Coordinates of C-alpha atoms and ligand atoms in Angstrom, one line a residue:
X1 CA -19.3 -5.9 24.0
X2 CA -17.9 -2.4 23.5
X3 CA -18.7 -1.0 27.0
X4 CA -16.8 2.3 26.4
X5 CA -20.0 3.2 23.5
X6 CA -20.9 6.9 24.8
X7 CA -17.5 7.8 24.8
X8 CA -15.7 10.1 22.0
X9 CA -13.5 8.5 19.9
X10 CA -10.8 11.3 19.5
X11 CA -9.2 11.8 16.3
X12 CA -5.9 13.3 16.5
X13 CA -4.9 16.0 14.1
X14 CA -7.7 18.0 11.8
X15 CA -5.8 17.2 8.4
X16 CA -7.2 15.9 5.5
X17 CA -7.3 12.6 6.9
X18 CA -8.5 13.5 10.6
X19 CA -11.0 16.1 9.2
X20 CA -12.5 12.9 7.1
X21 CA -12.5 10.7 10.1
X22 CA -14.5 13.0 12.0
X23 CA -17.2 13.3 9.4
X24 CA -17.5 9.5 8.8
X25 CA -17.7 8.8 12.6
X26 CA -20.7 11.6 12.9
X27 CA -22.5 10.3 9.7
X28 CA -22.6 6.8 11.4
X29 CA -23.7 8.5 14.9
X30 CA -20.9 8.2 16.8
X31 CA -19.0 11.4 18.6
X32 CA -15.8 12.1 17.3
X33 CA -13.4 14.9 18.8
X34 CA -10.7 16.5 16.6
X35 CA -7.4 17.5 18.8
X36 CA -5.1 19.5 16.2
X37 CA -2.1 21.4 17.8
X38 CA -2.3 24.2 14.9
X39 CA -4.1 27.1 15.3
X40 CA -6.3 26.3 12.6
X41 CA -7.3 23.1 10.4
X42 CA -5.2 21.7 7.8
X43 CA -2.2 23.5 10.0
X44 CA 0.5 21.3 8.0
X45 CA -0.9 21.7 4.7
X46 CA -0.9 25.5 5.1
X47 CA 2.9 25.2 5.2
X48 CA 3.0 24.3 1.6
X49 CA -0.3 26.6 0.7
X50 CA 1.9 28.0 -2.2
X51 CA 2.0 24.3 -3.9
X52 CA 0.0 23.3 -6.4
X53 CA -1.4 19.6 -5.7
X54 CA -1.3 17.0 -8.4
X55 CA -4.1 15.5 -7.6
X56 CA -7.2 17.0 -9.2
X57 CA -10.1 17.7 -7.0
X58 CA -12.0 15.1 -7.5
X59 CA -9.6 13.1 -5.0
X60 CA -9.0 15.5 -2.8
X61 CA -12.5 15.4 -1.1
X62 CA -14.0 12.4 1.6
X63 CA -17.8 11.1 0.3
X64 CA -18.8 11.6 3.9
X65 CA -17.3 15.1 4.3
X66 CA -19.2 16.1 0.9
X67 CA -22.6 15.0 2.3
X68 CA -21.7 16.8 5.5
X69 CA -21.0 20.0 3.7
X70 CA -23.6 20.1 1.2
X71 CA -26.0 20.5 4.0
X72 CA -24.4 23.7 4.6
X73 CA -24.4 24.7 0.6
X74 CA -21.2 23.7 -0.3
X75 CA -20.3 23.0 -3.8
X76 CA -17.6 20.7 -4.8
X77 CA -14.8 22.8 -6.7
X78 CA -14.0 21.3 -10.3
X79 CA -13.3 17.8 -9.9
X80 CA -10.5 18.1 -12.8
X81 CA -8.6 21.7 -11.4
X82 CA -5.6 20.5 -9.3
X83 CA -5.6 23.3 -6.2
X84 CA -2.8 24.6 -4.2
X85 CA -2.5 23.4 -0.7
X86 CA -3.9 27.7 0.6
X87 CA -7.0 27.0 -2.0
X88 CA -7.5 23.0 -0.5
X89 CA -7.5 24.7 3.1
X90 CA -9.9 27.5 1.9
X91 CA -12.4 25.8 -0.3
X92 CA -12.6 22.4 1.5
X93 CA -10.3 21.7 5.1
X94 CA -11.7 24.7 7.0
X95 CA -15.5 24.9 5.6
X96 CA -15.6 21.3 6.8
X97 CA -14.1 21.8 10.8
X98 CA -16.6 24.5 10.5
X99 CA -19.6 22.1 9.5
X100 CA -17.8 19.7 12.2
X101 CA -18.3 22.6 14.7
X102 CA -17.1 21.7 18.1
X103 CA -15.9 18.7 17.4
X104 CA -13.0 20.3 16.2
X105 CA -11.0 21.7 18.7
X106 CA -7.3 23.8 18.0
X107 CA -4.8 24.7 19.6
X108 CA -4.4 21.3 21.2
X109 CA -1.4 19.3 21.1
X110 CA -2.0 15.7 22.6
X111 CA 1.6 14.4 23.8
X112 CA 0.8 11.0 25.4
X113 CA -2.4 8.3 24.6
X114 CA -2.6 5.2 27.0
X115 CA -5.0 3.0 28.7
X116 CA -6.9 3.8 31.8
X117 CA -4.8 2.7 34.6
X118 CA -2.3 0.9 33.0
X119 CA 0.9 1.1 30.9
X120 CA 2.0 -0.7 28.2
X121 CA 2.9 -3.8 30.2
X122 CA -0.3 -4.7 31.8
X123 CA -2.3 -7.3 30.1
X124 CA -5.7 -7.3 32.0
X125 CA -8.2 -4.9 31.2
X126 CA -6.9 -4.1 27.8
X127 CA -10.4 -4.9 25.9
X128 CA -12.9 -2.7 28.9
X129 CA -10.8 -0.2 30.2
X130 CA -10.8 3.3 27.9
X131 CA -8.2 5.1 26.4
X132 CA -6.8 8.2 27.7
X133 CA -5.3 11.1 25.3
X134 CA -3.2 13.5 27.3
X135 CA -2.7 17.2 26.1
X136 CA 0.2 19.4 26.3
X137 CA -2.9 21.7 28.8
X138 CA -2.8 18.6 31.1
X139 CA -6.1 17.7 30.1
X140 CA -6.7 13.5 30.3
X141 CA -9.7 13.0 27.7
X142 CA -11.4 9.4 27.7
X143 CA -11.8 7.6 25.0
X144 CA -13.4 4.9 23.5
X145 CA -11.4 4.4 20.2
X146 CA -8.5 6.5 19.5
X147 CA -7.4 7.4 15.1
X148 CA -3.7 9.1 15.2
X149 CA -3.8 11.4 12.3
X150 CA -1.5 13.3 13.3
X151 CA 0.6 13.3 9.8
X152 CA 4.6 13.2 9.6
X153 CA 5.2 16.6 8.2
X154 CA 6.6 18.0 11.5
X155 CA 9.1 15.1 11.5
X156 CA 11.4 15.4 8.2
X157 CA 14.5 13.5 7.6
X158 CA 17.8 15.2 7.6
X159 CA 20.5 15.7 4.9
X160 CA 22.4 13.1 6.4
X161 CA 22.6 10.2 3.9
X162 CA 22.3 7.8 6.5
X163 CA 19.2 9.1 8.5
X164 CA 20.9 11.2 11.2
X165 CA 21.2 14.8 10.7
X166 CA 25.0 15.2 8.9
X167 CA 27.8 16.5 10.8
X168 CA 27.0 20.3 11.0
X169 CA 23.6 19.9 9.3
X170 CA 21.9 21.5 12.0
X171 CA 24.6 24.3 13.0
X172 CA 24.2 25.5 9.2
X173 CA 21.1 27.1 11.0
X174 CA 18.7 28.5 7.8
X175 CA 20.8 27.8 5.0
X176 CA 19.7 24.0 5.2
X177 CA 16.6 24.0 5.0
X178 CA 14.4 21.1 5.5
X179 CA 10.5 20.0 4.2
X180 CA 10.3 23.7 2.1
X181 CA 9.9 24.1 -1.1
X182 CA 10.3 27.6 -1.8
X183 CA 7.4 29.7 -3.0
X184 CA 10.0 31.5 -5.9
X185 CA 6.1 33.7 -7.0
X186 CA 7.3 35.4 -3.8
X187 CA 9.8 38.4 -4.1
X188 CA 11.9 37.2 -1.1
X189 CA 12.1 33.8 -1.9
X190 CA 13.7 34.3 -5.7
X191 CA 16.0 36.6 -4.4
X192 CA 17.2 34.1 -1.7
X193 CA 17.7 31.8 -4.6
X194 CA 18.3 33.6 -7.5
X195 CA 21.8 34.0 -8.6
X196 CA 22.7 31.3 -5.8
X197 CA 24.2 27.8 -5.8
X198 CA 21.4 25.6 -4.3
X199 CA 21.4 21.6 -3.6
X200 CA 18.4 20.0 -3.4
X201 CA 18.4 16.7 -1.6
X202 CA 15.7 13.9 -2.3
X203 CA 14.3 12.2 -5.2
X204 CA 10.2 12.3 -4.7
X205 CA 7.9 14.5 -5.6
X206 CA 8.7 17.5 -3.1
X207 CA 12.3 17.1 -4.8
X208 CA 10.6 17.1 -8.4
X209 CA 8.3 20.2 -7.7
X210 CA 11.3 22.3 -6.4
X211 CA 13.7 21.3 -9.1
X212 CA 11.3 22.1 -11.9
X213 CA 10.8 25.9 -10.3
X214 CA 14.3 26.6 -10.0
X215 CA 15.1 25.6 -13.1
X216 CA 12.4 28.2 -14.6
X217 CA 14.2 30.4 -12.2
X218 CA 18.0 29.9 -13.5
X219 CA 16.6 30.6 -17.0
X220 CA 15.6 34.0 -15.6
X221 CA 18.5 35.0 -13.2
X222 CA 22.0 34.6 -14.7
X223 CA 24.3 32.8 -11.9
X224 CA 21.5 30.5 -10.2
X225 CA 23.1 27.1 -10.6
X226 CA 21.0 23.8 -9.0
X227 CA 22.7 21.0 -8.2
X228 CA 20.6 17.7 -7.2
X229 CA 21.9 15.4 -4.7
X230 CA 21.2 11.5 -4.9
X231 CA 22.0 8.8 -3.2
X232 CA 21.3 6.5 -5.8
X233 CA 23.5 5.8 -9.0
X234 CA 21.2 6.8 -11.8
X235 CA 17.9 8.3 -12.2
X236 CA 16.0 4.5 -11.8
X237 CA 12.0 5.6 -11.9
X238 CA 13.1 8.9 -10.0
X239 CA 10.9 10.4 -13.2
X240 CA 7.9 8.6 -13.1
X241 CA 5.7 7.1 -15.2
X242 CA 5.2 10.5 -17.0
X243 CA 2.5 10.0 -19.8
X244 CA 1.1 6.5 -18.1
X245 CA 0.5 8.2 -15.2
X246 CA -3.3 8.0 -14.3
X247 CA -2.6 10.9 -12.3
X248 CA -1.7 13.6 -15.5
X249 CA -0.2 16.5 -13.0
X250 CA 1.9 13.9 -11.1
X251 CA 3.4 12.2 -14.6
X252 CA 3.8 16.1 -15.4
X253 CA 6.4 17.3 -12.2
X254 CA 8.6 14.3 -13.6
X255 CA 8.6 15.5 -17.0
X256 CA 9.6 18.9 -16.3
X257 CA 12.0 18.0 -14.1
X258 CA 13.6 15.5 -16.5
X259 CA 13.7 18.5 -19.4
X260 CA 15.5 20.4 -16.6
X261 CA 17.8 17.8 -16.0
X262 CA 18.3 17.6 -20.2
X263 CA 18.2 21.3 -20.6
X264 CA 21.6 21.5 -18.4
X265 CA 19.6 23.4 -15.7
X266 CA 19.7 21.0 -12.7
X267 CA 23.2 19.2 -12.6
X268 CA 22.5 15.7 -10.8
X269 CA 24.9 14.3 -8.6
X270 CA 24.6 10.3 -7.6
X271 CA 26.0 8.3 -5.3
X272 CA 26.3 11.6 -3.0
X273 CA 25.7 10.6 0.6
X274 CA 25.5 13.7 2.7
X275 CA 27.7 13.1 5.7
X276 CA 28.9 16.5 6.5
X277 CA 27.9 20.4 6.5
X278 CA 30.9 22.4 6.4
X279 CA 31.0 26.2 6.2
X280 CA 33.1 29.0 7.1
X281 CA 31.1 31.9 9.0
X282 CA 29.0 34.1 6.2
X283 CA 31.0 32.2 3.1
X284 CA 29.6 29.5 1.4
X285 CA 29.0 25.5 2.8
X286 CA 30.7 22.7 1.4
X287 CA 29.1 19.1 1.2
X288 CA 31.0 16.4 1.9
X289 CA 30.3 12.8 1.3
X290 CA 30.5 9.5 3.4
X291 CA 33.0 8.7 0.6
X292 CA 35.0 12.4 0.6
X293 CA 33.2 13.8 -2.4
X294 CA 32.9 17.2 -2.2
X295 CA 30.2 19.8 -3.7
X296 CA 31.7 23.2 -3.0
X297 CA 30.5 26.8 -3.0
X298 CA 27.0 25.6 -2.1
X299 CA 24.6 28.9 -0.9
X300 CA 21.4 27.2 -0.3
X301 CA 20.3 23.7 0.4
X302 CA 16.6 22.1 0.5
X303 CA 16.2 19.4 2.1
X304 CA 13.7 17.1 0.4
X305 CA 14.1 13.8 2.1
X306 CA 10.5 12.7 3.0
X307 CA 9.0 12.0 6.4
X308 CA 9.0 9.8 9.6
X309 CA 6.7 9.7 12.2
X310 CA 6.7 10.9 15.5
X311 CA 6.3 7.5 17.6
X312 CA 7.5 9.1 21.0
X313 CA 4.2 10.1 22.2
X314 CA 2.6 6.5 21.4
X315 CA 5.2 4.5 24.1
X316 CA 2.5 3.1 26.2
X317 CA 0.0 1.8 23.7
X318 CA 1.0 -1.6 21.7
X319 CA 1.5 -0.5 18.5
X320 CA 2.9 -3.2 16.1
X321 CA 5.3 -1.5 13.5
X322 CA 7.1 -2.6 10.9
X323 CA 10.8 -2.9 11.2
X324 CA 11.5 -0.7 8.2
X325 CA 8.8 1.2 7.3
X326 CA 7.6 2.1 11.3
X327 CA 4.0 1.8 9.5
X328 CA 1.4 -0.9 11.0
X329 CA 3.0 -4.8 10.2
X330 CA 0.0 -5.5 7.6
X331 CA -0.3 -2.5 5.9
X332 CA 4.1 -2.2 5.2
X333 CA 3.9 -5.4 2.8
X334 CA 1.5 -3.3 0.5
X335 CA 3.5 0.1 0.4
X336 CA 6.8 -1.1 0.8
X337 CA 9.4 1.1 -1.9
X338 CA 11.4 -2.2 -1.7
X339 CA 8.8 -4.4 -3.2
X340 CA 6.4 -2.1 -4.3
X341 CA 9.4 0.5 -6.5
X342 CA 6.2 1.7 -9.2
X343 CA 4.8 3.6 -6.3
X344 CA 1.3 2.5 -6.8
X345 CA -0.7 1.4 -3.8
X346 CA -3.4 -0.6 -3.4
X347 CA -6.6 0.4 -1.1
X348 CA -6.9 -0.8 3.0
X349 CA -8.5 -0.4 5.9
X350 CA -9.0 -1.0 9.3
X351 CA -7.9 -4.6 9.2
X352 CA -4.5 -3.3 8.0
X353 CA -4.3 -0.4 10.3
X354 CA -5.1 -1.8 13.6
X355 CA -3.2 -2.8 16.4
X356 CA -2.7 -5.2 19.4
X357 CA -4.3 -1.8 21.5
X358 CA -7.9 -2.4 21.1
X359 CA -9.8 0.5 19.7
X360 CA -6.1 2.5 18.1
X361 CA -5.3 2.8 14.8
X362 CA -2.9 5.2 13.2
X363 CA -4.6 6.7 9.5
X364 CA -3.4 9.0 6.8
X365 CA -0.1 9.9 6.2
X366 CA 1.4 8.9 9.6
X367 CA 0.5 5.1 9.0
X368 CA 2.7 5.2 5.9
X369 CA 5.8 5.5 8.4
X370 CA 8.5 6.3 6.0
X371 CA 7.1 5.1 2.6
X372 CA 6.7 7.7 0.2
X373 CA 3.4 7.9 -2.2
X374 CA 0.7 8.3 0.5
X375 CA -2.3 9.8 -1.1
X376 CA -5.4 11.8 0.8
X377 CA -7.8 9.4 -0.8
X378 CA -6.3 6.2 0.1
X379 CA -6.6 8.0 3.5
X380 CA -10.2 8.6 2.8
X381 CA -10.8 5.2 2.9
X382 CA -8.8 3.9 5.4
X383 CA -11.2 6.0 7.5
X384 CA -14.7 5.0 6.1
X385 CA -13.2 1.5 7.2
X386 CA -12.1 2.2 10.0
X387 CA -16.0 4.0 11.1
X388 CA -17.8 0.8 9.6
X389 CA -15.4 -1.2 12.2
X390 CA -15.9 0.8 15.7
X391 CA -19.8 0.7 14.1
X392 CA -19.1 -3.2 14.4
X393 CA -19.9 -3.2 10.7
X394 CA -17.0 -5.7 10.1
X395 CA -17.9 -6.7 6.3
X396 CA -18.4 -3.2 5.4
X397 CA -14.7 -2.1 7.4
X398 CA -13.3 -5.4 5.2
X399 CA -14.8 -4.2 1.5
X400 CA -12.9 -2.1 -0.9
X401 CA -14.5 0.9 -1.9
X402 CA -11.5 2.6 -4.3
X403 CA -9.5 2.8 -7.3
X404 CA -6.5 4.1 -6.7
X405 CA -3.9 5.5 -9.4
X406 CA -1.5 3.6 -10.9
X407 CA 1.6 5.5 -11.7
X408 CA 2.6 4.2 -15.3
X409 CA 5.9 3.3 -13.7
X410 CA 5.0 -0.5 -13.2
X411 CA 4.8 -3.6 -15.5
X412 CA 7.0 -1.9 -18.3
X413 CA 4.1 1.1 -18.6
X414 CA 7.1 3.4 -18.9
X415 CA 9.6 4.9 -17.3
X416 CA 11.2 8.1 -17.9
X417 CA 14.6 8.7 -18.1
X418 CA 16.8 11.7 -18.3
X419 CA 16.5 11.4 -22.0
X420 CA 12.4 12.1 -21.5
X421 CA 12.4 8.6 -23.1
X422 CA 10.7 5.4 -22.1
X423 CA 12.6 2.9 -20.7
X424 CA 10.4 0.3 -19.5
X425 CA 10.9 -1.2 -15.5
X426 CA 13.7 -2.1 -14.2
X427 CA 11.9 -5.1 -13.1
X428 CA 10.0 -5.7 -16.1
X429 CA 7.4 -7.7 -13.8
X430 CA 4.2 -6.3 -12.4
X431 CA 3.2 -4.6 -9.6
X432 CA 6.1 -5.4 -8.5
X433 CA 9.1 -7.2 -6.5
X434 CA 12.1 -5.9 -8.1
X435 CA 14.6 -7.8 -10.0
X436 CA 17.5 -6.2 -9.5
X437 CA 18.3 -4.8 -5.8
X438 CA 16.7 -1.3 -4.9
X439 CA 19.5 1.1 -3.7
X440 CA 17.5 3.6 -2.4
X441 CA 13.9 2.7 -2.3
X442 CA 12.4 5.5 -0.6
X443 CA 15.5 7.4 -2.1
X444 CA 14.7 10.1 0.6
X445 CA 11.4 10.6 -1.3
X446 CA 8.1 11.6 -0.1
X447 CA 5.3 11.7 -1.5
X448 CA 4.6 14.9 -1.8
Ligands
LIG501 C1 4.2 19.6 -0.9 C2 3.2 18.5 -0.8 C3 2.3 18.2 -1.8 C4 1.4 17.1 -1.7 N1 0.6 16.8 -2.8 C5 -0.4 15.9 -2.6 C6 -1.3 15.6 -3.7 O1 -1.2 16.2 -4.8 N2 -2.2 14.6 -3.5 C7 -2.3 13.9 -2.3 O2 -3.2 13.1 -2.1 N3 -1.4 14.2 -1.3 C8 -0.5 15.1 -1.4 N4 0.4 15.4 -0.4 C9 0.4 14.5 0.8 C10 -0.5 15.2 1.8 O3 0.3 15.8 2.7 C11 -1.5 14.3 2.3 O4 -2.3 13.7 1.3 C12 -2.4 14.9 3.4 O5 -2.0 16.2 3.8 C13 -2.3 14.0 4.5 O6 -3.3 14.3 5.4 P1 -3.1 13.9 6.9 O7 -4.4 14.3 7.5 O8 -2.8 12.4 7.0 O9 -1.9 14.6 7.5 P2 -1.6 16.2 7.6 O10 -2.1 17.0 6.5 O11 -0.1 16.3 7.9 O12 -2.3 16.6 8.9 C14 -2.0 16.2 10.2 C15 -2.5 17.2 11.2 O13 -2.2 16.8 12.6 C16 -1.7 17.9 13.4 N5 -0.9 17.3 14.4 C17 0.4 16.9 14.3 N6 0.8 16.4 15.5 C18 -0.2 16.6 16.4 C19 -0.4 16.4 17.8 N7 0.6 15.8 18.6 N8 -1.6 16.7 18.4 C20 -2.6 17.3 17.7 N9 -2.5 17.5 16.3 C21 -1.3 17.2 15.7 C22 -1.0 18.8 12.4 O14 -0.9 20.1 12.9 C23 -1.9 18.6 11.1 O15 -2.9 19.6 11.0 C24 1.3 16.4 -0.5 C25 2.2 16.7 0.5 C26 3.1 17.8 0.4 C27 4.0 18.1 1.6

């Protein structure tokens, strides 16, 4: 028995993900407390407020967190309209940590969870004993179940084509900028690109998103030139499923970023694995391959990589993470890029996402670890599983309450390639296992 029952279960970060968590713990009766280190809800999506979301709406929202809200007169948006990030945070994240009410607490970072009394060593007391969060104001807050939602969007991956920042990545200072896709509706912005050579690094949909707005940009300021860095060797599925997308805005970005690449706009370069940063005070950089290629006279460069998470903090609770993913052991079969190239992901919950720690899971877009495609809706129902668990509710935490969408990449659905043609998989077999070797699988993509 659960002896730790009156206790909160805290919730870290009030994201998407976190925010949902909360509301499906309450609606079940139990007391959940949101820590989020922003000054606000949603703190990480309004750094990309400017960005319009491909998914519509009607997936951007938690069941729970609609029946919480409508209590307070909400009204769903459009389920169709696909909002920025500013009008997700507006017209859903912070009306619902206001309807959560002081459960929701800001300005909070927590930097260490553990277990009463003991580190991650000692066995005994594992299943009775709480666990602690620790804050960055020295509080210790006891818990009875702890959901690490904390996201990955603070933790980008560098330039560097092997995972460490390149040589001089991070003495480039501004000019490399990492996780940003630039908001070119904004003055500033299109004149810090316009007219400029800019590199964009990454091949998801962060990478898509920026390269189809500076294109529209070098068609409106003479001298912008884009150049697109890939590790891979050809374009693969970087495109999408475009028409057999079941998400339309999604299939969309890769379209307009394969005209782009046909229109001459964005010049690709493959095979280019950043190893250096070189740049002579106020000129312009030069990037510099692991195999001596050079791309020279290079202003600006985005780095579009994806995300990792932060596992630092985590040291003294048994977490059990996959070897190349760092997301939970039976949850890294189903998203893995290497098996799983179409990108489509199938639904999970607390079963996946658990641990050897009694009562810690990790939820959203932090228990992807480094796979790209994570969407807010598979993370809506990783939570409402992982509520029917701590509830004890096992065959509810073990059912599968979602369709997710496929991405028209897999099982020859199409694929897009420069051409704006469809090519079929490379794998030609479902979802998915590929036949020929992946050489980048999460090709520094996120899924955003
Ligand atoms: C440009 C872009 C476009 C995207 N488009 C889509 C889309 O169309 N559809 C979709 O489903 N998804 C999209 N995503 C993915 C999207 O980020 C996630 O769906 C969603 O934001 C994940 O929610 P989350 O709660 O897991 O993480 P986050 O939104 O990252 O929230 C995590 C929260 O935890 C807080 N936090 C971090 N560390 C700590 C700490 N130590 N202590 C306390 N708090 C902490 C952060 O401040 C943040 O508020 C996009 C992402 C990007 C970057």
């Amino acid at each position: 028995m659960d002896v730790n029952v009156e206790l909160p279960v805290v919730v870290i970060g009030a994201g998407p993900v976190g925010l949902a968590a909360a509301a499906e713990l309450a609606e079940r009766g139990m007391e959940p407390l949101v820590l989020e280190a922003g000054a606000a809800p949603g703190a990480s999506v309004r750094q990309w407020g400017h960005v319009r979301l491909f998914s519509p709406w009607g997936w951007l929202t938690d069941p729970a967190a609609e029946r919480l809200l409508a209590r307070s007169g909400w009204t769903a948006p459009d389920s169709e309209a696909c909002p920025t990030g500013a009008e997700w945070v507006a017209d859903y994240l912070a009306p619902l940590a206001a309807a959560l009410g002081n459960r929701v607490r800001t300005g909070v970072r927590v930097v260490g969870v553990t277990r009463r009394g003991r580190d991650r060593v000692v066995d005994a007391g594992r299943d009775s004993e709480p666990l602690i969060v620790r804050t960055d104001g020295g509080e210790r807050i006891t818990a009875r179940a702890v959901v690490d939602a904390s996201g990955t969007w603070t933790t980008a991956n560098p330039l560097g084509g092997d995972g460490l920042p390149a040589i001089g990545e991070l003495q480039a200072g501004r000019r490399v900028r990492a996780a940003a896709i630039p908001d070119l509706s904004d003055p500033g912005e299109r004149a810090r690109y316009g007219g400029r050579h800019v590199v964009v690094a990454g091949s998801g949909h962060s990478a898509l998103t920026a390269l189809a707005g500076l294109a529209a940009l070098a068609r409106e300021v003479p001298g912008t030139r884009v150049s697109w860095v890939l590790r891979r060797s050809g374009f693969g599925q970087v495109f999408g499923g475009g028409d057999a997308d079941q998400l339309p805005a999604r299939g969309a970005l890769g379209v307009r970023a394969s005209e782009a690449v046909q229109a001459g706009l964005v010049e690709p370069v493959f095979g280019f694995r950043t190893e250096r940063v070189e740049q002579v005070e106020g000129g312009p950089m030069v990037l510099i391959s692991d195999e001596g290629h050079k791309i020279d006279d290079v202003d600006e460069v985005l780095v579009l990589t994806g995300f990792r998470p932060e596992l630092g903090w985590l040291s003294e609770v048994r977490t059990e993470l996959d070897a190349r993913l760092q997301a939970p052991v039976r949850l890294a079969p189903l998203i893995d890029p290497n098996v799983h190239s179409c990108g489509t992901v199938y639904p999970h919950g607390a079963a996946e996402l658990g641990h050897p720690e009694p009562g810690f899971y990790l939820a959203g877009m932090k228990s992807y670890g480094r796979a790209p495609t994570f969407l807010a809706r598979t993370g809506y129902e990783q939570v409402r599983s992982i509520a029917d668990a701590l509830t004890g509710d096992h065959e509810a935490a073990a059912r599968v309450e979602l369709v997710l969408s496929e991405t028209g990449v897999c099982g020859g659905a199409g694929l897009f390639d420069a051409t704006g043609s469809t090519a079929g998989t490379e794998s030609g077999s479902g979802c998915c296992g590929p036949a020929v070797p992946v050489e980048d699988p999460v090709g520094g993509a996120s899924s955003s």
